Amino acid sequence: MRRVAVLITAILLLLPVATPVLAQCPSEGHTVIMHAPAVAKTSTGELTGVVTEFVITVAPGSGHVYIETWPLAQVDMQASARLAAQVAGRVLGVDMSKYDVFIQVRANTSIIGGPSAGGTMTVGIIAALKGWSVNPKVMMTGMINPDGTIGPVGGILEKASAAHEAGAKLFLIPEGQRVQYVQKTEKKEIGGVIEINTRTTPVDVVKYAKERWGLQVVEVKDIYQAVYYFTGHRIPKPEAPQNVKIDTSFLKEDAEKDYRNTTSYYENVLKALKESNVGYDTYSLLMAALENAGKLLNQSKEAINEGMYYTALSRDFQARIIIRHVDWYLSTNTKEDVQALLFKVRAEINSTEEFVENQTIQGVTMLQAVAAAEERIEDAKSSLEQAWKYYYSGQYWDAIGEAAYAYERAKTALFWTRLGKRFAKGKPISRDVVKVTARDYIDESSLIVAYIESMYGNVLGNDLTDTIEKAQEYYDDGKYSAALFTAMQARVQGEVFLDTLGITNWTVLVDKMNILKEDARTSIGIAEENGITPILAIAYYEFAESFEKLATENKSLDNLQNAMTFYAYAKETANLFLNTRPSRPEGTKTETGTVPQIVIPTETMNTTTVEKPKGGIEYGVLGIVVLVAFLAGLGVGRRL
């Protein structure tokens, strides 16, 4: 990629003094020209739609993706363009290391819609690879995800307006984003006093665009549907496996044993607290903490009875952090005792790290589990570092709490490594695979976060930006698994934010959750068809179900969003390091549906047979998030 970076730098340096011209098409290859709506900001900070031109050329080469923007985009499109090329290659079964992709982006103003052009660029690359023409009356907005699905974006109303102004007859948007929520501000003057009220109003984009402009708006789920609307060609799509069963029974013995051990630990610490000589205030606080731990253990038992074994393990994990916090607080009397405790935790982390690093990774299932373990080790290190900071500032209670979390987190790294070994099979896999995937996810996640901040400002605080910076630090330190999972956490949370922005309607959110749920099931089924047991994905799917259950019982929007997030994690982990999807023989049933009556070249209306996959792009990824103990006052709640 160094060669690419040098070329891009040279282009950007020349742009301010150059007259924009179309790049010359290489002697071999195909070029397509597409238009897509983007978003720009006016001088008053309002969003407005603008039309962007994409000139996409694919020619024989060595796997590079070159991109030029005019004027300079506020959001770099390089990561999105690179992902678009990878997805196009995988969908067609084409080895993209044998091609170069050239993309020129032209707009009348500086745009902020980099990620939202991912789907359009993917369609363009596919069309150029196949030599297909694209319908100039069709436009689209939507991110491209590693699995080929079209991801959520912002500014859809503004983009619909821009598409209409450019003469589009059909506008494609991501599935689930038909209803947009806008804020309307009303001013009333009563007796010289101005009253300002702001209310959120739902807008059905399909109905609104049709009534106002005669523009047809259609939701698309994936790149297969998008390609058909643009070209009239149907690319055979891998069929979703039927009757996918999500079963965590492989964790049953672990869950039952863990529950017994944690319950025994709870009873011993409870007894120790009652026999201690701590004062009334301290006793009351510690007892309240243990009561919370007891509630978590009850939830664990209920989960076991319901066959939700990963959920049970998670509840035990949360309870154990609280119990260990109380236990270690009771057993430390001096500053030196706390210091010795921190050294003990450091030794545990170091021992665990050595154990994990010495594993020979056999097969994708073990690779996923070990990657998860390595991320947890880095998480444990971060907590221990914070514990030392508390220690040196004399905040011993907080130091012990962080140490308790770090200790238990390291133990989960051991658990996942041993679980991965149970499912080890196949040839050894190099950890360099993780490095490549981590780099892609950091770049893509950074793009999404920058996109959100460019459009909506610092609405999410610094959380996502800090997460990306942390992922980059891990990567720079050679901790590629931790970098991968941390970047994936930011990516998923960013996408869920975009998909739920401004929505408080329960029914709409449940519908969106069900889409994510079905996507997760499909991804798990595809992984299993490839001979992989996606243990992480199955675990997260079940955990999402536990949040869905809580949301249904309590009508809790927070739990509903947690369910959506974990379903998204399940989907991403199922795809993690999965090189190829199962190929289908010729004549396989392909996508069907009602196509809007717009002008699509009649000679391309027949189903097109595409070459069988010859190889795949390493993709996938997921950030691992586990809900941990709530220790507020007595400790701190965390979800990573």
XYZ file of C-alpha atoms in Angstrom:
640
model
C 0.000 0.000 0.000
C 3.021 2.336 0.258
C 2.973 2.766 -3.514
C -0.710 3.710 -3.339
C -0.115 6.210 -0.546
C 2.676 7.912 -2.492
C 0.504 8.191 -5.595
C -2.447 9.583 -3.647
C -0.216 12.151 -1.953
C 1.122 13.265 -5.311
C -2.394 13.616 -6.717
C -3.577 15.650 -3.750
C -0.596 17.991 -4.000
C -1.314 18.635 -7.663
C -5.070 19.069 -7.361
C -5.148 22.705 -6.189
C -3.242 23.894 -9.292
C -4.623 21.452 -11.829
C -7.598 21.701 -14.105
C -9.929 18.756 -13.425
C -9.948 16.350 -16.354
C -11.042 12.745 -16.737
C -8.293 10.192 -16.218
C -7.239 8.376 -19.339
C -8.615 4.852 -19.496
C -5.857 2.243 -19.628
C -5.436 0.488 -22.976
C -7.160 -2.551 -21.486
C -10.149 -2.569 -19.214
C -13.582 -0.988 -18.955
C -14.855 2.332 -17.649
C -18.295 3.181 -16.274
C -19.601 6.562 -15.231
C -22.102 6.748 -12.386
C -23.723 9.502 -10.380
C -24.587 9.385 -6.720
C -26.075 11.882 -4.289
C -23.883 13.049 -1.432
C -24.221 15.612 1.332
C -22.501 18.956 1.793
C -22.846 21.611 4.479
C -23.968 25.136 3.726
C -22.330 28.212 5.239
C -24.984 28.110 7.968
C -24.167 24.486 8.828
C -27.274 22.959 7.256
C -27.086 19.752 5.230
C -27.820 19.899 1.513
C -27.775 17.262 -1.201
C -25.280 17.424 -4.070
C -24.642 15.130 -7.016
C -21.296 13.406 -7.287
C -19.838 11.839 -10.426
C -17.837 8.614 -10.245
C -15.636 7.587 -13.154
C -14.649 3.985 -12.422
C -12.107 2.066 -14.489
C -10.957 -1.499 -13.887
C -7.947 -2.782 -15.830
C -5.403 -5.597 -15.516
C -2.912 -4.720 -12.808
C -1.530 -5.736 -9.444
C -4.341 -5.182 -6.952
C -4.140 -1.432 -6.315
C -7.032 0.970 -5.780
C -6.389 4.552 -6.867
C -8.802 7.343 -5.995
C -8.867 11.039 -6.855
C -11.400 13.573 -5.577
C -12.255 17.037 -6.850
C -12.630 19.102 -4.801
C -10.998 17.452 -1.809
C -13.514 15.415 0.167
C -13.931 16.164 3.853
C -14.025 12.407 4.389
C -11.349 10.267 2.755
C -12.941 7.650 0.498
C -9.903 5.410 0.211
C -10.996 2.805 2.774
C -14.493 2.634 1.300
C -13.112 2.255 -2.233
C -10.762 -0.506 -1.164
C -13.576 -2.405 0.535
C -15.770 -1.908 -2.545
C -13.113 -3.563 -4.704
C -12.794 -6.486 -2.285
C -16.544 -7.096 -2.153
C -16.865 -6.816 -5.960
C -14.153 -9.418 -6.402
C -15.699 -11.799 -3.924
C -19.198 -11.471 -5.376
C -17.944 -12.270 -8.876
C -15.309 -14.796 -7.821
C -12.593 -12.594 -9.357
C -9.055 -12.384 -7.989
C -8.692 -8.617 -7.517
C -4.934 -8.911 -7.034
C -4.815 -9.158 -10.847
C -6.634 -5.854 -11.406
C -6.178 -2.171 -10.642
C -9.150 0.048 -9.878
C -9.161 3.754 -10.752
C -11.885 5.955 -9.271
C -12.356 9.648 -9.931
C -14.851 11.555 -7.818
C -16.199 14.878 -9.044
C -18.574 17.221 -7.195
C -19.439 20.909 -7.277
C -18.622 21.335 -3.613
C -16.714 19.632 -0.840
C -18.757 16.589 0.158
C -18.976 14.664 3.416
C -20.495 11.442 2.107
C -17.472 9.157 1.702
C -18.844 5.931 3.221
C -22.300 6.402 1.719
C -20.823 5.974 -1.763
C -19.504 2.490 -0.952
C -22.453 0.691 -2.511
C -22.315 2.808 -5.663
C -18.581 2.195 -6.078
C -19.089 -1.552 -5.633
C -21.751 -1.614 -8.344
C -19.465 0.384 -10.622
C -16.507 -1.924 -10.101
C -18.680 -4.985 -10.785
C -20.066 -3.387 -13.948
C -16.567 -2.457 -15.135
C -15.262 -5.957 -14.465
C -18.095 -7.480 -16.503
C -18.272 -4.810 -19.194
C -21.889 -4.032 -18.327
C -23.553 -0.670 -18.885
C -25.315 1.072 -16.006
C -28.633 2.873 -16.139
C -28.037 6.645 -15.810
C -31.525 7.103 -14.365
C -30.672 5.045 -11.269
C -28.868 6.444 -8.227
C -28.066 4.977 -4.864
C -26.830 5.777 -1.377
C -25.551 3.231 1.135
C -22.368 1.933 2.693
C -20.946 -1.381 1.593
C -20.314 -3.959 4.304
C -17.742 -6.770 4.070
C -20.511 -9.342 3.591
C -22.002 -7.426 0.666
C -24.963 -5.964 2.535
C -25.802 -2.290 2.147
C -25.222 -0.384 5.374
C -27.161 2.587 6.804
C -26.335 6.207 5.981
C -27.530 9.674 6.916
C -28.977 12.573 4.960
C -31.347 10.440 2.884
C -33.945 13.179 2.353
C -31.274 15.599 1.142
C -29.849 12.939 -1.149
C -33.271 12.096 -2.562
C -33.699 15.762 -3.481
C -30.296 15.802 -5.189
C -31.110 12.595 -7.099
C -34.326 14.173 -8.389
C -32.531 17.375 -9.420
C -30.054 15.253 -11.402
C -32.839 13.535 -13.317
C -32.907 10.172 -11.547
C -36.079 8.100 -11.814
C -35.108 5.440 -9.277
C -33.284 6.049 -5.998
C -31.978 3.076 -3.995
C -31.589 3.369 -0.221
C -30.484 0.868 2.473
C -33.091 -1.566 3.751
C -34.811 -0.306 6.892
C -34.246 3.396 6.199
C -37.499 4.161 4.446
C -38.743 6.130 7.439
C -36.569 9.132 8.300
C -36.999 11.362 11.337
C -36.622 15.116 11.012
C -36.779 17.862 13.590
C -39.205 20.700 13.052
C -38.882 23.916 15.005
C -41.950 26.099 15.552
C -41.922 29.624 16.943
C -44.916 31.268 18.589
C -45.141 34.779 19.978
C -47.512 35.149 22.892
C -47.734 38.554 24.564
C -44.285 39.534 23.404
C -42.775 36.229 24.606
C -41.379 33.946 21.922
C -41.959 30.262 22.535
C -39.814 27.804 20.560
C -40.859 24.163 20.295
C -38.955 21.411 18.523
C -40.603 18.138 17.608
C -39.442 15.043 15.766
C -41.549 14.042 12.766
C -41.364 10.749 10.826
C -41.148 11.039 7.044
C -41.858 8.120 4.712
C -39.211 8.739 2.063
C -40.884 6.421 -0.467
C -44.211 8.233 -0.245
C -42.719 11.717 0.061
C -40.390 11.372 -2.955
C -43.140 9.874 -5.107
C -45.687 12.564 -4.279
C -43.307 15.513 -4.509
C -41.024 14.600 -7.403
C -42.349 11.416 -8.962
C -39.091 9.784 -7.822
C -39.310 6.061 -7.102
C -37.448 5.079 -3.930
C -36.665 1.418 -3.248
C -34.942 -0.195 -0.273
C -32.165 -2.675 -1.133
C -30.653 -5.200 1.206
C -27.427 -6.120 -0.558
C -25.186 -5.588 -3.549
C -26.915 -8.363 -5.498
C -30.169 -6.400 -5.555
C -28.372 -3.117 -6.272
C -26.516 -4.540 -9.289
C -29.779 -5.743 -10.806
C -31.482 -2.373 -10.485
C -28.498 -0.639 -12.102
C -27.689 -3.135 -14.870
C -30.582 -5.556 -15.297
C -28.177 -8.464 -14.672
C -28.778 -10.916 -11.872
C -25.711 -12.260 -10.109
C -26.416 -15.672 -8.522
C -26.612 -15.123 -4.798
C -25.672 -17.694 -2.149
C -28.922 -18.927 -0.695
C -29.481 -18.496 3.000
C -29.241 -21.863 4.770
C -32.582 -23.213 5.894
C -33.478 -23.965 9.509
C -30.315 -22.578 11.104
C -30.251 -23.705 14.720
C -28.577 -21.426 17.267
C -27.487 -23.742 20.039
C -24.945 -23.024 22.801
C -25.149 -26.498 24.314
C -21.413 -26.861 23.643
C -21.068 -24.502 26.645
C -23.435 -26.412 28.941
C -20.827 -28.157 31.109
C -18.748 -24.967 31.308
C -21.772 -22.935 32.378
C -22.910 -25.405 35.026
C -19.416 -25.737 36.478
C -18.860 -21.979 36.415
C -22.155 -21.361 38.192
C -21.280 -23.832 40.950
C -17.814 -22.345 41.442
C -19.035 -18.746 41.426
C -21.880 -19.563 43.845
C -19.412 -21.242 46.212
C -17.113 -18.219 45.989
C -20.073 -15.934 46.711
C -21.060 -17.902 49.817
C -17.487 -17.901 51.169
C -17.073 -14.139 50.693
C -20.515 -13.474 52.173
C -19.504 -15.465 55.239
C -16.185 -13.619 55.463
C -17.971 -10.268 55.329
C -20.341 -11.246 58.148
C -17.385 -12.365 60.288
C -15.296 -9.276 59.517
C -14.803 -6.313 61.864
C -15.547 -3.578 59.324
C -17.727 -0.672 60.433
C -21.447 -0.345 59.801
C -21.180 1.944 56.747
C -18.585 -0.216 55.051
C -20.492 -3.374 55.916
C -23.682 -1.965 54.406
C -21.954 -0.961 51.192
C -20.187 -4.293 50.763
C -23.366 -6.204 51.554
C -25.257 -4.193 48.917
C -22.578 -5.114 46.376
C -22.879 -8.806 47.231
C -26.648 -8.584 46.951
C -26.193 -7.393 43.382
C -23.860 -10.310 42.781
C -26.512 -12.626 44.189
C -29.085 -11.246 41.735
C -26.714 -11.887 38.860
C -26.221 -15.463 40.043
C -29.995 -15.943 40.103
C -30.086 -14.695 36.510
C -27.325 -17.149 35.659
C -29.324 -20.029 37.104
C -32.414 -18.984 35.140
C -30.344 -18.813 31.962
C -29.017 -22.338 32.531
C -32.545 -23.618 33.033
C -33.522 -21.990 29.720
C -30.539 -23.456 27.872
C -28.869 -20.051 27.431
C -25.410 -21.094 28.514
C -23.351 -18.188 27.203
C -25.698 -15.770 28.950
C -25.214 -17.758 32.156
C -21.434 -17.546 31.810
C -21.700 -13.793 31.227
C -23.823 -13.287 34.349
C -21.339 -15.347 36.372
C -18.522 -13.192 34.994
C -20.319 -10.012 36.064
C -21.039 -11.450 39.511
C -17.487 -12.677 40.009
C -16.001 -9.224 39.461
C -18.153 -7.843 42.276
C -17.420 -10.786 44.558
C -13.679 -10.570 43.936
C -13.737 -6.822 44.536
C -15.319 -7.345 47.961
C -13.079 -10.321 48.743
C -9.858 -8.491 47.933
C -10.985 -5.381 49.786
C -11.546 -7.429 52.922
C -8.152 -9.127 52.582
C -6.085 -5.942 52.161
C -5.205 -3.874 55.219
C -2.243 -1.833 54.080
C -0.883 -0.034 51.051
C 1.623 -2.838 50.655
C -1.186 -5.402 50.540
C -2.780 -3.572 47.621
C 0.562 -3.373 45.831
C 1.102 -7.116 46.266
C -2.375 -7.705 44.857
C -1.581 -5.705 41.719
C 1.645 -7.661 41.240
C -0.370 -10.872 41.543
C -2.734 -9.725 38.795
C 0.187 -8.733 36.579
C 1.664 -12.207 36.959
C -1.695 -13.776 36.049
C -1.984 -11.644 32.908
C 1.598 -12.391 31.846
C 1.094 -16.109 32.360
C -2.124 -16.049 30.349
C -0.530 -14.056 27.546
C 2.333 -16.521 27.275
C -0.109 -19.429 27.136
C -2.172 -17.811 24.363
C 0.828 -16.735 22.289
C 2.265 -20.257 22.328
C -0.795 -21.778 20.690
C -0.595 -23.197 17.181
C -3.779 -22.000 15.545
C -5.536 -24.729 13.583
C -8.605 -23.759 11.600
C -10.775 -20.654 11.463
C -12.817 -21.525 14.567
C -9.713 -21.627 16.725
C -8.399 -18.480 15.052
C -11.572 -16.603 16.020
C -11.400 -17.843 19.609
C -7.709 -17.023 20.035
C -8.225 -13.585 18.507
C -10.955 -12.989 21.067
C -8.617 -14.162 23.835
C -5.849 -11.800 22.732
C -8.264 -8.866 22.754
C -9.287 -9.734 26.299
C -5.675 -9.830 27.418
C -5.134 -6.290 26.140
C -8.311 -5.236 27.894
C -7.011 -6.754 31.127
C -3.730 -4.886 30.719
C -5.565 -1.594 30.274
C -7.548 -2.157 33.466
C -4.437 -3.087 35.413
C -2.736 0.063 34.180
C -5.687 2.062 35.479
C -5.455 0.166 38.771
C -1.855 1.310 39.197
C -2.900 4.917 38.563
C -5.505 4.647 41.295
C -2.948 3.035 43.576
C -0.408 5.824 43.176
C -3.095 8.445 43.819
C -4.159 6.683 47.016
C -7.546 5.529 45.685
C -7.175 1.963 46.909
C -10.821 0.934 46.605
C -10.866 1.838 42.930
C -7.467 0.221 42.427
C -8.790 -3.054 43.810
C -11.902 -2.822 41.599
C -9.868 -2.395 38.437
C -7.560 -5.207 39.505
C -10.542 -7.506 40.078
C -11.833 -6.782 36.587
C -8.379 -7.281 35.037
C -7.962 -10.625 36.808
C -11.345 -11.960 35.703
C -10.816 -10.632 32.181
C -7.568 -12.558 31.908
C -9.402 -15.674 33.038
C -11.872 -15.264 30.169
C -8.916 -15.159 27.763
C -7.883 -18.576 29.047
C -11.451 -19.815 28.651
C -11.730 -18.750 25.006
C -8.320 -20.142 24.116
C -9.155 -23.539 25.592
C -12.548 -23.474 23.916
C -10.856 -22.738 20.600
C -8.550 -25.710 21.091
C -11.594 -27.938 21.470
C -12.678 -26.969 17.968
C -9.194 -26.958 16.429
C -9.011 -28.623 13.054
C -7.365 -28.058 9.714
C -4.041 -26.541 8.748
C -2.210 -24.004 10.943
C -3.109 -20.360 10.211
C -0.674 -17.462 10.397
C -1.467 -14.560 12.701
C -0.623 -12.263 9.791
C -4.182 -12.960 8.612
C -5.362 -11.011 11.649
C -3.006 -8.131 10.833
C -4.450 -7.626 7.347
C -8.036 -7.768 8.573
C -7.288 -5.429 11.481
C -5.836 -2.798 9.132
C -8.961 -2.902 6.970
C -11.297 -2.583 9.921
C -9.426 0.316 11.494
C -9.576 2.219 8.215
C -13.239 1.421 7.585
C -14.273 2.189 11.157
C -12.368 5.471 11.113
C -14.222 6.421 7.948
C -17.626 5.714 9.497
C -16.807 7.638 12.670
C -15.513 10.620 10.667
C -18.664 10.473 8.548
C -20.930 10.601 11.602
C -19.011 13.487 13.136
C -18.949 15.411 9.849
C -22.718 15.148 9.445
C -23.975 15.324 13.016
C -21.138 16.811 15.038
C -19.958 15.353 18.314
C -23.314 13.700 19.068
C -21.684 10.602 20.521
C -19.071 12.419 22.564
C -15.528 11.166 22.133
C -16.349 7.505 22.731
C -16.065 6.245 19.150
C -13.070 8.439 18.334
C -11.299 7.253 21.477
C -12.096 3.650 20.547
C -10.560 4.085 17.087
C -7.455 5.709 18.571
C -7.150 2.814 20.991
C -7.418 0.340 18.107
C -4.665 2.181 16.262
C -2.425 2.086 19.329
C -2.939 -1.659 19.598
C -2.083 -2.045 15.920
C 1.081 0.059 16.240
C 2.129 -2.140 19.166
C 1.636 -5.288 17.084
C -1.493 -6.314 19.008
C -3.496 -7.003 15.887
C -6.304 -9.054 17.417
C -7.018 -6.378 19.999
C -6.915 -3.751 17.241
C -9.346 -5.760 15.125
C -11.947 -6.300 17.826
C -11.691 -2.752 19.146
C -12.162 -1.249 15.668
C -15.086 -3.584 15.053
C -16.719 -2.375 18.245
C -16.609 1.201 16.929
C -17.841 0.149 13.500
C -20.847 -1.761 14.777
C -21.835 0.944 17.243
C -21.523 3.576 14.516
C -23.738 1.593 12.160
C -26.372 0.980 14.833
C -26.353 4.712 15.575
C -26.931 5.586 11.913
C -29.666 2.988 11.586
C -31.581 4.192 14.661
C -30.901 7.936 14.509
C -33.845 9.872 15.915
C -36.086 6.789 16.143
C -38.041 6.185 19.338
C -40.931 4.272 17.779
C -40.950 0.816 19.341
C -42.367 -1.017 16.327
C -39.855 0.512 13.921
C -36.922 -0.411 16.179
C -38.194 -3.971 16.618
C -38.413 -4.313 12.839
C -34.808 -3.153 12.512
C -33.719 -5.572 15.232
C -35.415 -8.444 13.415
C -33.521 -7.580 10.223
C -30.221 -7.744 12.116
C -31.326 -10.955 13.802
C -32.086 -12.661 10.504
C -28.804 -11.417 9.008
C -26.950 -12.913 11.970
C -28.705 -16.269 11.544
C -27.849 -16.300 7.861
C -24.186 -15.504 8.500
C -23.949 -18.240 11.123
C -25.544 -20.712 8.728
C -23.149 -19.788 5.904
C -20.156 -20.213 8.215
C -21.399 -23.658 9.214
C -21.857 -24.586 5.549
C -18.176 -23.768 5.135
C -17.296 -26.289 7.852
C -16.709 -23.623 10.510
C -18.333 -23.594 13.930
C -18.707 -19.856 14.652
C -18.672 -20.215 18.431
C -18.314 -16.489 19.073
C -21.174 -15.614 16.763
C -23.432 -18.251 18.314
C -22.586 -16.955 21.787
C -23.304 -13.346 20.887
C -26.529 -14.302 19.129
C -27.765 -15.945 22.287
C -26.674 -12.960 24.387
C -28.631 -10.687 22.025
C -31.666 -12.899 22.604
C -31.357 -12.314 26.346
C -31.449 -8.552 25.780
C -34.351 -8.950 23.369
C -36.254 -10.834 26.055
C -35.569 -8.100 28.615
C -36.578 -5.434 26.123
C -39.873 -7.182 25.418
C -40.640 -7.629 29.109
C -39.779 -4.059 30.103
C -40.362 -2.167 26.836
C -36.813 -0.925 27.317
C -35.251 0.938 24.377
C -31.795 0.502 25.924
C -32.125 -3.280 26.025
C -33.533 -3.246 22.495
C -30.493 -1.344 21.257
C -28.205 -3.751 23.147
C -29.950 -6.623 21.377
C -29.398 -4.925 18.012
C -25.731 -4.367 18.815
C -25.101 -7.973 19.806
C -26.956 -9.321 16.769
C -24.668 -7.116 14.685
C -21.647 -8.542 16.529
C -22.923 -12.056 15.884
C -23.180 -11.333 12.180
C -19.685 -9.833 12.025
C -18.027 -12.632 13.980
C -19.641 -15.301 11.861
C -17.960 -13.719 8.843
C -14.623 -13.232 10.575
C -11.745 -14.714 8.564
C -14.221 -16.594 6.367
C -12.428 -16.496 3.016
C -15.181 -17.621 0.665
C -18.878 -18.192 0.659
C -20.220 -21.488 -0.665
C -20.396 -21.449 -4.436
C -23.587 -22.522 -6.177
C -23.879 -24.578 -9.346
C -25.223 -23.034 -12.514
C -28.968 -22.874 -12.574
C -29.169 -22.031 -8.881
C -32.274 -20.077 -7.998
C -31.458 -16.390 -8.016
C -32.946 -13.278 -6.473
C -36.447 -12.497 -7.688
C -38.716 -9.589 -7.037
C -40.652 -6.766 -8.560
C -38.435 -4.394 -10.508
C -39.623 -0.779 -10.875
C -40.725 0.032 -14.406
C -37.846 2.251 -15.458
C -35.657 2.130 -18.509
C -33.285 -0.810 -18.193
C -31.529 -2.006 -21.378
C -33.600 -4.925 -22.672
C -30.585 -6.848 -23.914
C -29.362 -7.231 -20.333
C -32.571 -8.454 -18.756
C -31.600 -12.126 -18.792
C -29.962 -13.775 -15.836
C -26.201 -13.729 -16.246
C -24.039 -16.652 -15.233
C -20.960 -15.533 -13.338
C -17.652 -17.336 -13.051
C -17.323 -19.668 -10.105
C -15.265 -18.237 -7.227
C -11.571 -18.947 -7.577
C -10.608 -17.420 -4.293
C -11.800 -14.960 -1.764
C -10.995 -11.863 0.142
C -10.273 -12.153 3.814
C -12.986 -10.230 5.482
C -15.260 -10.194 8.319
C -14.591 -9.077 11.798
C -16.083 -8.236 14.998
C -15.478 -6.342 18.046
C -16.050 -8.294 21.231
C -18.311 -6.749 23.851
C -19.129 -8.386 27.180
C -21.331 -6.758 29.823
C -19.401 -6.708 33.107
C -20.200 -5.952 36.668
C -21.861 -2.917 37.854
C -19.733 -1.374 40.550
C -21.010 2.123 41.048
C -19.975 3.635 44.337
C -18.912 0.128 45.105
C -17.554 -0.226 41.613
C -17.972 0.594 37.961
C -20.146 -1.069 35.291
C -18.453 -1.841 32.011
C -19.357 -3.258 28.633
C -16.576 -3.965 26.190
